[in-house]
Amino acid sequence: MDIIDQGEEELILKVKSLDDDLLRLINSMQVKDAFLWVNKDEQLHKIKLKDVYYFEAVEKKVFLYTKDEVFEIKEKLYQLEEKYKDTQYIRVSKSVILNIEKIELISPTFNGRLIVKLKNDEKISISRNYVRNLKNQLGMEE
């Protein structure tokens, strides 16, 4: 029976963390050149994924938000979450997946939530259940 000492255990954790960081970096690089075809006014538009600020589910429809436009998309939020897992797109509430690259400012609220101000001046509320996830993704572990 092998006994792992504390130094070996710390090394294993560091390697796992490095592996996770590398996977996130590789996935983010793949997202850089990716694009989506989206509907607006009965026309299809090609949108670069890196230009997406966030995805939002509203009344059984999913919308994609860019700097100053909104498009309806066919995918469900859970499909987008799985598709862009380990990238800069993370779930921040029951109805929103956010591109953390578009965050400009983060403010705490009195009830344990966070409010993020995006680079286009929109504000998104981060549910308490997702605050830890956001902080981890941003490297702000407590």
PDB file of C-alpha atoms in Angstrom, residues 38-45 71-72 74:
ATOM      1  CA  VAL A  38     -28.101  33.654 -35.340  1.00  0.00           C
ATOM      2  CA  ASN A  39     -31.549  34.902 -36.325  1.00  0.00           C
ATOM      3  CA  LYS A  40     -32.676  38.502 -36.410  1.00  0.00           C
ATOM      4  CA  ASP A  41     -35.466  39.960 -38.551  1.00  0.00           C
ATOM      5  CA  GLU A  42     -35.773  36.674 -40.446  1.00  0.00           C
ATOM      6  CA  GLN A  43     -32.141  36.892 -41.545  1.00  0.00           C
ATOM      7  CA  LEU A  44     -29.127  34.847 -40.489  1.00  0.00           C
ATOM      8  CA  HIS A  45     -26.176  36.764 -39.073  1.00  0.00           C
ATOM      9  CA  PHE A  71     -30.172  37.868 -31.391  1.00  0.00           C
ATOM     10  CA  GLU A  72     -32.307  34.811 -30.805  1.00  0.00           C
ATOM     11  CA  LYS A  74     -31.778  27.893 -31.293  1.00  0.00           C
TER      12      LYS A  74
END
